[in-house]
XYZ file of N, CA, C and O in Angstrom:
624
model
N 0.814 -1.190 0.000
C 0.000 0.000 0.000
C 0.863 1.262 0.000
O 0.575 2.197 -0.721
N 1.956 1.267 0.791
C 2.843 2.422 0.835
C 3.467 2.665 -0.528
O 3.635 3.814 -0.935
N 3.816 1.576 -1.224
C 4.417 1.710 -2.546
C 3.450 2.372 -3.523
O 3.843 3.212 -4.333
N 2.169 2.020 -3.445
C 1.171 2.615 -4.336
C 0.995 4.103 -4.043
O 0.862 4.915 -4.947
N 0.979 4.447 -2.771
C 0.824 5.851 -2.389
C 2.035 6.655 -2.851
O 1.892 7.748 -3.401
N 3.235 6.107 -2.662
C 4.453 6.784 -3.101
C 4.447 6.955 -4.616
O 4.745 8.030 -5.130
N 4.082 5.902 -5.346
C 4.022 5.976 -6.802
C 3.011 7.036 -7.241
O 3.288 7.842 -8.131
N 1.837 7.051 -6.626
C 0.808 8.033 -6.972
C 1.298 9.452 -6.688
O 1.059 10.367 -7.477
N 1.999 9.643 -5.572
C 2.522 10.967 -5.225
C 3.566 11.423 -6.238
O 3.558 12.576 -6.682
N 4.467 10.520 -6.636
C 5.494 10.863 -7.628
C 4.838 11.174 -8.964
O 5.194 12.148 -9.624
N 3.867 10.363 -9.369
C 3.183 10.588 -10.635
C 2.457 11.928 -10.642
O 2.569 12.707 -11.589
N 1.739 12.234 -9.586
C 1.015 13.495 -9.498
C 1.980 14.679 -9.526
O 1.760 15.659 -10.239
N 3.058 14.580 -8.767
C 4.063 15.644 -8.747
C 4.687 15.818 -10.114
O 4.889 16.936 -10.586
N 4.986 14.706 -10.773
C 5.580 14.747 -12.104
C 4.660 15.443 -13.091
O 5.084 16.294 -13.865
N 3.396 15.098 -13.067
C 2.457 15.671 -14.022
C 2.225 17.157 -13.772
O 2.028 17.923 -14.709
N 2.272 17.581 -12.518
C 2.029 18.991 -12.228
C 3.291 19.833 -12.370
O 3.239 20.946 -12.867
N 4.434 19.305 -11.968
C 5.668 20.081 -12.030
C 6.329 20.007 -13.392
O 7.107 20.874 -13.754
N 6.045 18.984 -14.155
C 6.690 18.816 -15.447
C 6.458 19.969 -16.390
O 7.315 20.308 -17.188
N 5.309 20.577 -16.291
C 5.004 21.686 -17.182
C 5.466 23.027 -16.613
O 5.282 24.051 -17.243
N 6.076 23.023 -15.432
C 6.480 24.265 -14.775
C 7.977 24.505 -14.831
O 8.519 25.222 -14.018
N 8.652 23.899 -15.780
C 10.088 24.052 -15.881
C 10.446 25.517 -16.140
O 9.805 26.190 -16.943
N 11.491 25.994 -15.454
C 11.896 27.374 -15.608
C 12.706 27.604 -16.876
O 12.790 28.704 -17.376
N 13.319 26.561 -17.391
C 14.124 26.758 -18.586
C 13.340 26.284 -19.797
O 12.620 25.303 -19.760
N 13.505 27.009 -20.874
C 12.741 26.723 -22.077
C 13.447 25.666 -22.912
O 14.666 25.604 -22.954
N 12.686 24.853 -23.576
C 13.224 23.825 -24.443
C 12.407 23.825 -25.719
O 11.176 23.818 -25.657
N 13.050 23.846 -26.891
C 12.298 23.954 -28.147
C 11.258 22.852 -28.350
O 10.207 23.096 -28.936
N 11.519 21.661 -27.859
C 10.598 20.544 -28.068
C 9.267 20.756 -27.342
O 8.249 20.184 -27.723
N 9.252 21.624 -26.335
C 8.015 21.898 -25.595
C 6.921 22.482 -26.478
O 5.739 22.352 -26.172
N 7.303 23.102 -27.585
C 6.315 23.681 -28.500
C 5.384 22.614 -29.059
O 4.246 22.902 -29.422
N 5.830 21.368 -29.105
C 4.993 20.286 -29.629
C 3.771 20.055 -28.747
O 2.737 19.598 -29.229
N 3.873 20.376 -27.479
C 2.767 20.193 -26.556
C 1.631 21.172 -26.769
O 0.548 20.999 -26.218
N 1.859 22.196 -27.589
C 0.829 23.198 -27.850
C -0.008 22.879 -29.086
O -0.914 23.627 -29.428
N 0.295 21.767 -29.751
C -0.494 21.357 -30.914
C -1.781 20.707 -30.399
O -1.734 19.816 -29.548
N -2.920 21.156 -30.914
C -4.210 20.585 -30.502
C -4.246 19.084 -30.767
O -3.726 18.618 -31.788
N -4.852 18.344 -29.851
C -5.049 16.892 -29.948
C -3.760 16.082 -29.736
O -3.734 14.889 -30.011
N -2.695 16.732 -29.263
C -1.442 16.029 -28.961
C -1.327 15.850 -27.457
O -1.408 16.813 -26.701
N -1.179 14.600 -27.031
C -0.967 14.315 -25.621
C 0.543 14.407 -25.367
O 1.345 14.003 -26.201
N 0.897 14.925 -24.201
C 2.323 15.044 -23.903
C 2.599 14.697 -22.457
O 1.742 14.796 -21.586
N 3.824 14.274 -22.248
C 4.278 13.845 -20.935
C 5.732 14.277 -20.785
O 6.532 14.100 -21.701
N 6.061 14.859 -19.653
C 7.439 15.263 -19.354
C 7.833 14.680 -18.011
O 7.122 14.869 -17.032
N 8.918 13.970 -17.996
C 9.443 13.428 -16.753
C 10.596 14.336 -16.332
O 11.637 14.359 -16.992
N 10.428 15.127 -15.278
C 11.456 16.090 -14.861
C 12.774 15.416 -14.477
O 12.805 14.244 -14.114
N 13.838 16.207 -14.526
C 15.178 15.691 -14.239
C 15.284 15.061 -12.857
O 15.948 14.047 -12.681
N 14.634 15.632 -11.857
C 14.773 15.085 -10.504
C 14.127 13.707 -10.407
O 14.598 12.849 -9.672
N 13.055 13.467 -11.167
C 12.443 12.136 -11.170
C 13.320 11.179 -11.972
O 13.497 10.029 -11.590
N 13.883 11.664 -13.087
C 14.783 10.835 -13.887
C 15.978 10.390 -13.044
O 16.445 9.263 -13.161
N 16.472 11.283 -12.175
C 17.588 10.919 -11.307
C 17.192 9.806 -10.350
O 17.970 8.896 -10.081
N 15.971 9.859 -9.829
C 15.489 8.793 -8.953
C 15.372 7.469 -9.696
O 15.769 6.422 -9.202
N 14.825 7.536 -10.909
C 14.677 6.331 -11.721
C 16.045 5.771 -12.085
O 16.279 4.578 -12.028
N 16.970 6.661 -12.448
C 18.295 6.232 -12.873
C 19.178 5.747 -11.750
O 20.218 5.133 -11.988
N 18.795 5.972 -10.505
C 19.643 5.573 -9.387
C 19.584 4.075 -9.135
O 20.479 3.516 -8.528
N 18.542 3.411 -9.611
C 18.430 1.964 -9.462
C 18.934 1.274 -10.704
O 19.315 1.895 -11.674
N 18.962 -0.034 -10.663
C 19.367 -0.793 -11.840
C 18.217 -0.796 -12.830
O 17.090 -1.054 -12.473
N 18.535 -0.494 -14.073
C 17.504 -0.544 -15.095
C 17.858 -1.622 -16.098
O 19.015 -1.830 -16.413
N 16.849 -2.300 -16.589
C 17.054 -3.369 -17.544
C 16.668 -2.869 -18.917
O 15.500 -2.675 -19.211
N 17.660 -2.631 -19.763
C 17.403 -2.171 -21.112
C 17.286 -3.337 -22.084
O 17.238 -3.149 -23.277
N 17.239 -4.531 -21.573
C 17.173 -5.702 -22.443
C 18.511 -6.397 -22.502
O 19.555 -5.771 -22.370
N 18.492 -7.682 -22.698
C 19.726 -8.466 -22.676
C 20.729 -8.012 -23.719
O 21.922 -7.968 -23.467
N 20.242 -7.674 -24.923
C 21.167 -7.278 -25.981
C 21.805 -5.921 -25.723
O 22.789 -5.565 -26.337
N 21.274 -5.141 -24.791
C 21.802 -3.807 -24.514
C 22.507 -3.710 -23.171
O 22.864 -2.619 -22.749
N 22.703 -4.837 -22.507
C 23.290 -4.822 -21.161
C 24.630 -4.109 -21.088
O 24.949 -3.481 -20.094
N 25.440 -4.216 -22.141
C 26.779 -3.647 -22.086
C 26.814 -2.164 -22.455
O 27.858 -1.538 -22.399
N 25.695 -1.599 -22.830
C 25.666 -0.183 -23.187
C 25.537 0.649 -21.917
O 24.673 0.419 -21.093
N 26.405 1.623 -21.789
C 26.459 2.458 -20.606
C 25.714 3.771 -20.854
O 26.187 4.642 -21.554
N 24.526 3.892 -20.296
C 23.740 5.119 -20.410
C 23.668 5.747 -19.024
O 23.096 5.178 -18.112
N 24.289 6.913 -18.881
C 24.317 7.592 -17.586
C 23.566 8.908 -17.684
O 23.494 9.537 -18.729
N 23.052 9.318 -16.576
C 22.448 10.642 -16.439
C 21.365 10.926 -17.474
O 21.404 11.938 -18.161
N 20.394 10.049 -17.585
C 19.254 10.328 -18.454
C 18.564 11.590 -17.959
O 18.348 11.761 -16.772
N 18.207 12.468 -18.877
C 17.569 13.732 -18.520
C 16.547 14.116 -19.579
O 16.593 13.671 -20.713
N 15.670 15.007 -19.202
C 14.756 15.668 -20.132
C 13.950 14.706 -20.997
O 13.977 14.795 -22.215
N 13.207 13.829 -20.386
C 12.373 12.913 -21.155
C 11.043 13.587 -21.475
O 10.304 13.981 -20.574
N 10.784 13.744 -22.758
C 9.530 14.297 -23.257
C 8.919 13.296 -24.221
O 9.626 12.744 -25.069
N 7.620 13.066 -24.104
C 6.924 12.157 -25.007
C 5.669 12.869 -25.510
O 4.898 13.416 -24.720
N 5.480 12.849 -26.823
C 4.325 13.460 -27.462
C 3.683 12.429 -28.382
O 4.392 11.706 -29.088
N 2.362 12.357 -28.394
C 1.698 11.410 -29.287
C 0.298 11.866 -29.630
O -0.322 12.646 -28.894
N -0.194 11.362 -30.764
C -1.560 11.630 -31.193
C -1.986 10.580 -32.203
O -1.148 10.001 -32.887
N -3.293 10.362 -32.250
C -3.846 9.500 -33.286
C -4.889 10.258 -34.103
O -5.642 9.683 -34.870
N -4.892 11.576 -33.969
C -5.763 12.446 -34.746
C -5.064 12.746 -36.076
O -3.897 13.155 -36.087
N -5.740 12.551 -37.191
C -5.130 12.667 -38.519
C -4.428 14.002 -38.749
O -3.262 14.044 -39.145
N -5.109 15.094 -38.483
C -4.520 16.414 -38.721
C -3.393 16.712 -37.733
O -2.348 17.233 -38.111
N -3.603 16.375 -36.487
C -2.577 16.614 -35.468
C -1.346 15.750 -35.720
O -0.220 16.193 -35.492
N -1.553 14.513 -36.190
C -0.431 13.601 -36.450
C 0.486 14.173 -37.523
O 1.712 14.159 -37.383
N -0.110 14.688 -38.586
C 0.682 15.274 -39.665
C 1.431 16.510 -39.176
O 2.615 16.687 -39.453
N 0.748 17.345 -38.416
C 1.380 18.569 -37.890
C 2.499 18.233 -36.906
O 3.569 18.836 -36.938
N 2.257 17.258 -36.027
C 3.273 16.847 -35.052
C 4.522 16.314 -35.753
O 5.646 16.669 -35.403
N 4.330 15.485 -36.760
C 5.454 14.902 -37.504
C 6.285 15.999 -38.175
O 7.509 16.046 -38.021
N 5.617 16.890 -38.872
C 6.328 17.966 -39.583
C 7.006 18.926 -38.616
O 8.150 19.340 -38.822
N 6.309 19.290 -37.537
C 6.856 20.250 -36.578
C 8.057 19.674 -35.814
O 9.037 20.369 -35.577
N 7.995 18.411 -35.438
C 9.110 17.779 -34.723
C 10.355 17.733 -35.602
O 11.467 18.029 -35.141
N 10.170 17.389 -36.863
C 11.305 17.351 -37.795
C 11.868 18.749 -38.020
O 13.085 18.938 -38.097
N 11.008 19.754 -38.083
C 11.469 21.130 -38.255
C 12.266 21.591 -37.033
O 13.335 22.186 -37.161
N 11.751 21.284 -35.844
C 12.445 21.663 -34.608
C 13.826 21.013 -34.545
O 14.810 21.656 -34.180
N 13.893 19.747 -34.903
C 15.190 19.051 -34.897
C 16.182 19.741 -35.835
O 17.318 20.038 -35.449
N 15.756 20.011 -37.046
C 16.645 20.633 -38.038
C 17.029 22.053 -37.638
O 18.187 22.444 -37.772
N 16.062 22.824 -37.135
C 16.330 24.217 -36.759
C 17.216 24.343 -35.527
O 17.758 25.416 -35.272
N 17.351 23.272 -34.747
C 18.141 23.343 -33.515
C 19.427 22.534 -33.579
O 19.985 22.156 -32.554
N 19.904 22.270 -34.783
C 21.217 21.666 -34.964
C 21.298 20.166 -34.779
O 22.387 19.628 -34.601
N 20.181 19.462 -34.838
C 20.204 18.002 -34.743
C 20.537 17.415 -36.104
O 20.120 17.939 -37.141
N 21.300 16.341 -36.103
C 21.639 15.648 -37.339
C 20.773 14.406 -37.464
O 20.531 13.706 -36.479
N 20.349 14.127 -38.678
C 19.566 12.926 -38.935
C 20.522 11.731 -38.904
O 21.397 11.603 -39.750
N 20.383 10.869 -37.894
C 21.277 9.715 -37.731
C 20.722 8.471 -38.404
O 21.471 7.613 -38.843
N 19.400 8.377 -38.479
C 18.782 7.196 -39.064
C 17.401 7.557 -39.583
O 16.641 8.262 -38.916
N 17.099 7.074 -40.780
C 15.770 7.251 -41.360
C 15.346 5.878 -41.844
O 16.063 5.231 -42.600
N 14.194 5.425 -41.375
C 13.734 4.085 -41.735
C 12.255 4.121 -42.089
O 11.487 4.881 -41.513
N 11.888 3.273 -43.048
C 10.478 3.112 -43.431
C 10.229 1.633 -43.668
O 11.070 0.946 -44.263
N 9.096 1.181 -43.171
C 8.729 -0.221 -43.375
C 7.218 -0.358 -43.261
O 6.633 -0.010 -42.239
N 6.582 -0.825 -44.305
C 5.160 -1.144 -44.318
C 4.294 -0.103 -43.610
O 3.581 -0.401 -42.662
N 4.375 1.132 -44.064
C 3.514 2.175 -43.510
C 4.011 2.824 -42.243
O 3.308 3.634 -41.653
N 5.202 2.487 -41.795
C 5.775 3.102 -40.602
C 7.041 3.851 -40.991
O 7.857 3.358 -41.766
N 7.188 5.039 -40.454
C 8.350 5.877 -40.744
C 8.973 6.300 -39.419
O 8.249 6.680 -38.494
N 10.288 6.249 -39.344
C 10.981 6.677 -38.123
C 12.230 7.457 -38.501
O 12.969 7.072 -39.405
N 12.434 8.559 -37.809
C 13.634 9.376 -37.970
C 14.257 9.525 -36.591
O 13.552 9.828 -35.629
N 15.564 9.326 -36.519
C 16.277 9.532 -35.262
C 17.274 10.661 -35.477
O 18.154 10.582 -36.338
N 17.102 11.717 -34.700
C 17.974 12.882 -34.762
C 18.880 12.889 -33.531
O 18.446 12.541 -32.435
N 20.127 13.315 -33.730
C 21.122 13.303 -32.661
C 21.840 14.646 -32.616
O 22.123 15.248 -33.657
N 22.129 15.078 -31.394
C 22.915 16.299 -31.212
C 23.878 16.059 -30.057
O 23.453 15.704 -28.957
N 25.169 16.227 -30.310
C 26.207 16.071 -29.283
C 26.553 17.435 -28.728
O 26.716 18.397 -29.475
N 26.648 17.520 -27.416
C 27.130 18.736 -26.761
C 28.015 18.275 -25.618
O 27.508 17.892 -24.558
N 29.321 18.284 -25.857
C 30.248 17.749 -24.871
C 30.027 16.254 -24.724
O 29.979 15.517 -25.700
N 29.859 15.795 -23.483
C 29.614 14.375 -23.230
C 28.131 14.026 -23.311
O 27.759 12.866 -23.261
N 27.285 15.016 -23.427
C 25.845 14.785 -23.439
C 25.343 14.660 -24.872
O 25.698 15.437 -25.746
N 24.508 13.666 -25.085
C 23.885 13.430 -26.380
C 22.380 13.594 -26.230
O 21.781 13.018 -25.325
N 21.787 14.360 -27.113
C 20.332 14.507 -27.136
C 19.795 13.711 -28.316
O 20.345 13.772 -29.415
N 18.730 12.979 -28.069
C 18.084 12.172 -29.105
C 16.651 12.632 -29.278
O 15.941 12.866 -28.296
N 16.225 12.726 -30.516
C 14.821 12.969 -30.821
C 14.397 11.894 -31.808
O 14.952 11.792 -32.900
N 13.435 11.087 -31.389
C 12.926 10.012 -32.225
C 11.527 10.412 -32.670
O 10.653 10.674 -31.841
N 11.332 10.474 -33.987
C 10.061 10.886 -34.557
C 9.516 9.717 -35.364
O 10.151 9.263 -36.309
N 8.349 9.215 -34.971
C 7.757 8.078 -35.665
C 6.356 8.384 -36.138
O 5.598 9.093 -35.472
N 6.020 7.868 -37.334
C 4.687 8.090 -37.903
C 4.230 6.814 -38.580
O 5.001 6.154 -39.250
N 2.961 6.479 -38.358
C 2.346 5.352 -39.045
C 1.336 5.895 -40.029
O 0.735 6.944 -39.795
N 1.135 5.175 -41.127
C 0.195 5.637 -42.151
C -1.235 5.735 -41.649
O -2.058 6.415 -42.239
N -1.556 5.050 -40.566
C -2.917 5.147 -40.025
C -3.062 6.349 -39.092
O -3.871 6.373 -38.188
N -2.235 7.365 -39.335
C -2.345 8.670 -38.678
C -1.967 8.691 -37.207
O -2.477 9.514 -36.449
N -1.082 7.826 -36.788
C -0.534 7.907 -35.431
C 0.888 8.437 -35.529
O 1.662 7.998 -36.374
N 1.204 9.383 -34.669
C 2.544 9.946 -34.638
C 3.009 10.020 -33.197
O 2.226 10.336 -32.305
N 4.285 9.738 -32.979
C 4.871 9.840 -31.660
C 6.255 10.460 -31.738
O 6.980 10.265 -32.717
N 6.589 11.224 -30.725
C 7.905 11.850 -30.633
C 8.436 11.594 -29.228
O 7.720 11.803 -28.247
N 9.677 11.129 -29.149
C 10.342 10.936 -27.865
C 11.633 11.739 -27.904
O 12.399 11.662 -28.868
N 11.848 12.532 -26.871
C 13.076 13.303 -26.754
C 13.699 12.991 -25.412
O 13.021 12.929 -24.393
N 15.017 12.787 -25.399
C 15.750 12.638 -24.141
C 17.202 12.969 -24.374
O 17.666 13.027 -25.509
N 17.914 13.210 -23.298
C 19.352 13.404 -23.395
C 20.021 12.537 -22.346
O 19.422 12.185 -21.335
N 21.261 12.142 -22.651
C 22.000 11.251 -21.760
C 23.487 11.402 -22.021
O 23.899 11.865 -23.081
N 24.278 10.990 -21.053
C 25.707 10.867 -21.269
C 25.909 9.467 -21.823
O 25.685 8.482 -21.125
N 26.281 9.393 -23.087
C 26.455 8.112 -23.754
C 27.575 8.255 -24.784
O 27.665 9.281 -25.460
N 28.413 7.264 -24.879
C 29.522 7.335 -25.826
C 29.002 7.186 -27.252
O 27.926 6.624 -27.487
N 29.793 7.668 -28.208
C 29.404 7.567 -29.620
C 29.270 6.104 -30.041
O 28.361 5.747 -30.792
N 30.159 5.238 -29.540
C 30.086 3.809 -29.877
C 28.809 3.180 -29.337
O 28.138 2.412 -30.026
N 28.467 3.495 -28.087
C 27.248 2.938 -27.496
C 26.004 3.482 -28.195
O 25.024 2.760 -28.386
N 26.046 4.753 -28.597
C 24.916 5.329 -29.312
C 24.708 4.597 -30.638
O 23.574 4.249 -30.991
N 25.789 4.337 -31.344
C 25.688 3.614 -32.612
C 25.105 2.218 -32.396
O 24.257 1.784 -33.172
N 25.529 1.536 -31.358
C 24.999 0.201 -31.063
C 23.518 0.263 -30.669
O 22.717 -0.571 -31.060
N 23.156 1.282 -29.908
C 21.761 1.436 -29.467
C 20.845 1.653 -30.678
O 19.798 1.032 -30.782
N 21.276 2.499 -31.618
C 20.470 2.755 -32.816
C 20.415 1.508 -33.693
O 19.352 1.128 -34.177
N 21.536 0.827 -33.847
C 21.595 -0.359 -34.702
C 20.741 -1.494 -34.171
O 20.034 -2.166 -34.917
N 20.764 -1.737 -32.858
C 20.079 -2.888 -32.282
C 18.596 -2.658 -32.078
O 17.864 -3.584 -31.792
N 18.132 -1.429 -32.188
C 16.713 -1.152 -31.991
C 16.110 -0.543 -33.217
O 15.063 -0.099 -33.278
């Protein structure tokens, strides 16, 4: 019971404080598109999550991902919003110095992975769209080596 109460308290705090960040981030503009659901996990919660052992899957066990920060997730299944979200996310990535690291298409699904290095920190923006009008965007940053980043993109 205590675990449920703690989880509910963290979730409620996350949802209310996530939108109150004092520093601006370009990806936040995606949350202003009508019919787009968004979620932000603040850095202090990410630090709590990252302090325990996380299982990224057996094939990724050797990849060292430290200091995950700034997790933003945006999604919609509304036809007009999906198209706008996809185009706007790609524009934000390009306008803010992200490089297209991977572009993939398979049977009605499209995915673009954008990467930006700043010192030891790498920011990733993953933009995915399905032909049935669903679009999702995930943004996060982490301290990850270039070799591990290449393996992470290749294996997933």
